[in-house]
Amino acid sequence: MTLAAAAFIFRFAPSPNGRLHLGHAYSALLNAKLAARLHGRFLLRLEDIDSTRCTTALAQHCLDDLAWLGLTWETPVRAQSEHGEDYAAALAALKKRGLVYPCFCTRREVAEASTQCDPDGAPLYPGTCKRLSAGEVAQRLAANTPHSWRLDMDKALVAAPGPHYYLRFAPDSMQEESVTANPTRWGDAVLARKDIALPTSYHLSVVVDDALQSITHVVRGADLEAATDLHVLLQTLLGLKTPLYHHHALIEKNGDKLAKSKGGESLEDLRARGVTAREVREMVGM
């Protein structure tokens, strides 16, 4: 592999909590297409931090569906469930700098206390536990009270005042443009969930993984575009490089994102009724 080829690294990173759909197929094929066009590398990553919803069987189904589409990838495949120490180390670095704090609130308590929403439509955390005294925090931690860890956005912006931005690229021309990021709209986001075994969240694990895998170009759905604002801030705080980003349009059905929750057919369903991999590629314009 030439030095130039090694410089471009793309990844497809599904969460194996259900069967893959047309939207997944489009994203995976687009990543692979761009990697091939640039003589770069195409990686597959399984974002399976939620061991309750993500199973070994679903992960294998994911691999089978992608192979059926004709995709190949480097091995071994990185599975987040096997790398909890990497996310714990990143969280520890933020703890050491006082940039995160424990939150003991339940989802219901957050919803009842919140008056705003984050970009995903979830209740924006009002900072309840940030106002607890050091003694109260120590007492609850000593009692092993269930808690998540939240980013202290105010302190984070003092540590990394910005301005924050990232480069967006166009897949056809690879032309780049600067995009100003606004991480404040995420508020004190959860960086380590209390309802899963691993000390992480999507936001923390994805920036750590992209850095460890030297990802240069992140190609993902438009539904994750707003999250990039928070990811850029975390990358700055952790001293990680920021990849280039492209957020592609979603495959839609009746105006909604095509997903299992919307009744869209999975790739397994399509295969069962005789649809070929070539026809799926045509459906998604690949």
C-alpha atoms as one frame of an Amber mdcrd trajectory, in Angstrom:
protein
   0.000   0.000   0.000   1.369   3.408  -0.921   1.701   6.264   1.504  -0.986
   8.167  -0.409  -3.398   5.249  -0.171  -2.882   4.921   3.567  -3.745   8.597
   3.977  -7.464   8.052   3.296  -9.411   5.929   5.765 -13.198   5.562   5.733
 -15.408   3.544   8.055 -18.938   2.200   8.270 -20.014   1.872  11.895 -23.453
   0.315  12.402 -24.979  -0.534  15.759 -26.032  -4.218  15.704 -29.297  -3.709
  17.578 -31.475  -4.832  14.663 -31.285  -5.853  11.024 -29.727  -3.564   8.430
 -31.969  -1.582   6.079 -31.614   0.327   2.828 -30.281   3.365   4.663 -27.459
   1.283   6.102 -26.756  -0.201   2.683 -26.450   3.248   1.128 -24.074   4.518
   3.807 -21.879   1.417   3.710 -21.710   1.395  -0.088 -20.929   5.110  -0.238
 -18.068   4.749   2.230 -16.647   1.780   0.334 -17.046   3.570  -3.007 -15.175
   6.659  -1.819 -12.401   4.576  -0.253 -11.948   2.655  -3.499 -12.000   5.805
  -5.619  -9.303   7.416  -3.494  -7.292   4.173  -3.240  -7.786   4.323   0.496
  -8.964   1.941   3.198 -12.459   0.872   4.197 -13.019  -0.242   7.784 -16.015
  -1.772   9.491 -16.725  -1.020  13.149 -19.485  -2.464  15.320 -20.858   0.143
  17.723 -22.209  -2.335  20.249 -21.739  -0.571  23.579 -25.358  -1.342  24.500
 -25.060  -5.037  25.345 -28.781  -5.251  26.101 -29.903  -4.379  22.574 -26.809
  -5.390  20.618 -26.259  -9.128  20.369 -23.685 -11.470  18.851 -26.358 -12.872
  16.546 -27.316  -9.425  15.240 -23.651  -8.548  14.745 -23.216 -11.659  12.604
 -26.362 -10.801  10.639 -24.829  -7.387   9.992 -21.640  -8.928   8.620 -23.639
 -11.370   6.500 -25.797  -8.612   4.996 -22.779  -6.478   4.115 -20.977  -9.430
   2.560 -24.126 -10.207   0.533 -23.987  -6.661  -0.820 -20.503  -7.466  -2.108
 -18.545  -5.428   0.415 -15.186  -6.449   1.816 -13.335  -4.868   4.729 -10.193
  -5.164   6.758 -10.064  -7.558   9.692 -10.231  -7.775  12.596 -13.402  -5.729
  12.902 -13.311  -3.354  15.855 -16.193  -4.004  18.246 -16.700  -1.320  20.870
 -17.753  -3.887  23.472 -14.161  -5.180  23.474 -12.508  -1.814  24.096 -14.068
  -0.379  27.224 -10.630   0.514  28.577 -10.129   3.030  25.765 -13.305   4.914
  26.640 -12.606   4.678  30.367  -9.199   6.273  29.775 -10.748   9.158  27.828
 -13.347   9.701  30.547 -10.638   9.582  33.218  -8.703  12.291  31.374 -11.762
  14.535  31.416 -12.412  13.744  35.094  -8.859  14.691  35.978  -9.408  18.133
  34.470 -12.757  18.571  36.222 -14.658  18.688  32.929 -17.286  16.091  33.810
 -19.513  15.510  36.807 -21.712  12.637  38.044 -25.449  12.889  37.420 -27.830
  10.900  39.590 -31.058  12.019  37.893 -33.436   9.580  36.275 -34.722  10.169
  32.763 -38.098  11.071  34.199 -36.567  13.651  36.539 -34.641  15.211  33.665
 -37.759  15.362  31.489 -39.808  16.960  34.278 -37.148  19.578  35.062 -36.164
  20.459  31.504 -37.685  23.291  29.493 -35.601  22.860  26.314 -34.502  20.080
  23.957 -31.151  19.122  22.494 -30.713  18.675  18.719 -31.955  15.073  18.988
 -35.179  16.232  20.591 -34.299  14.868  24.031 -34.793  17.028  27.136 -31.844
  19.373  27.621 -30.315  18.762  31.020 -30.933  21.699  33.390 -27.773  21.089
  35.439 -29.478  19.737  38.551 -26.586  17.611  39.811 -23.995  20.226  38.920
 -25.406  22.225  41.826 -24.881  19.458  44.392 -22.282  20.112  47.077 -19.028
  18.155  47.065 -20.203  16.389  50.213 -23.474  15.289  48.642 -21.660  13.985
  45.579 -19.134  12.063  47.675 -21.905  10.568  49.809 -23.874   9.350  46.793
 -20.812   7.946  45.087 -19.802   6.142  48.277 -23.292   4.622  48.418 -22.896
   3.398  44.807 -25.914   5.402  43.711 -26.434   4.796  39.963 -25.093   7.714
  37.980 -24.004   8.829  34.555 -21.181  11.251  33.798 -21.987  14.522  32.047
 -19.779  17.022  30.302 -19.680  20.351  32.112 -20.234  22.506  29.038 -19.342
  25.755  30.821 -15.981  24.418  31.985 -15.369  22.705  28.652 -15.737  25.980
  26.789 -13.292  27.648  29.175 -10.791  24.862  28.513 -11.456  24.985  24.755
 -12.993  28.380  23.991 -12.987  27.961  20.225 -14.133  29.061  17.769 -14.923
  25.453  16.888 -15.230  24.296  13.322 -14.791  21.275  11.079 -14.318  20.671
   7.370 -17.208  19.340   5.319 -16.437  17.693   1.981 -18.496  16.955  -1.107
 -18.205  13.299  -2.238 -18.273  14.084  -5.957 -15.603  16.788  -6.049 -13.980
  16.238  -2.622 -14.117  20.016  -2.295 -13.941  21.166   1.315 -15.653  23.984
   3.198 -15.418  25.117   6.784 -18.443  24.677   9.056 -18.779  26.506  12.366
 -19.705  24.169  15.202 -22.000  25.140  18.064 -21.522  22.557  20.850 -23.453
  24.651  23.397 -26.773  23.455  21.988 -26.026  20.013  23.439 -25.679  21.370
  26.964 -24.201  19.046  29.587 -24.348  15.920  27.411 -23.981  12.422  28.853
 -20.533  10.984  28.142 -20.907   7.790  30.174 -24.291   6.145  30.504 -25.469
   4.434  33.677 -27.719   1.923  31.921 -24.933   0.039  30.123 -21.888  -1.832
  31.365 -19.262   0.164  29.462 -18.137   3.557  30.842 -19.054   5.490  27.709
 -21.744   6.891  25.432 -22.064   7.171  21.675 -20.525  10.639  21.666 -17.427
   9.668  23.631 -16.829   6.281  22.020 -17.169   7.501  18.450 -14.534  10.228
  18.775 -12.144   7.871  20.573 -12.615   5.145  17.960 -12.229   7.487  14.995
  -8.950   8.730  16.454  -7.600   5.275  17.332  -8.449   4.000  13.849  -6.977
   7.131  12.211 -10.225   7.801  10.340  -9.708  10.680   7.916 -13.210  10.918
   6.409 -16.451  10.324   8.294 -19.409   9.642   6.000 -22.688   9.186   7.888
 -26.354  10.151   7.795 -27.699  13.675   8.082 -29.360  12.681  11.365 -25.886
  12.775  12.958 -24.825  16.122  11.542 -25.730  18.080  14.681 -23.739  15.631
  16.826 -20.591  16.712  14.989 -20.695  19.998  16.921 -20.250  18.108  20.183
 -17.736  15.695  18.671 -15.490  18.554  17.544 -15.426  19.911  21.087 -14.586
  16.500  22.560 -11.823  16.026  20.005 -10.337  19.353  21.042 -10.556  18.553
  24.752  -8.965  15.135  24.270  -6.285  16.332  21.858  -7.621  14.238  18.971
  -7.584  15.060  15.281 -10.868  16.067  13.670 -11.705  14.092  10.508 -13.418
  15.572   7.476 -17.175  15.017   7.442 -19.931  14.367   4.939 -23.505  13.882
   6.144 -25.530  12.269   3.408 -29.256  12.507   2.852 -31.331   9.765   4.451
 -33.112   7.062   2.538 -36.736   7.903   3.239 -40.104   6.257   3.043 -43.264
   8.346   3.289 -41.209  11.291   4.516 -39.693   9.426   7.456 -36.228   8.006
   7.955 -36.324   4.422   6.766 -35.691   2.256   9.792 -37.105  -0.746  11.553
 -39.173   1.554  13.771 -40.902   2.927  10.671 -41.744  -0.448   9.191 -39.146
  -0.348   6.413 -38.044  -3.641   4.939 -34.719  -4.956   6.179 -32.096  -6.315
   3.819 -33.065  -9.741   5.153 -36.675  -9.100   4.112 -35.576  -8.020   0.645
 -33.414 -11.091   0.233 -36.268 -13.330   1.349 -38.526 -12.061  -1.403 -35.896
 -12.516  -4.071 -34.366  -9.057  -4.389 -30.732  -9.311  -5.489 -27.760  -7.396
  -4.139 -27.448  -5.668  -7.506 -31.069  -4.526  -7.280 -30.464  -3.154  -3.787
 -27.499  -1.189  -5.103 -29.730   0.223  -7.823 -32.409   1.119  -5.260 -29.939
   3.290  -3.362 -28.190   4.682  -6.447 -24.967   2.749  -6.025
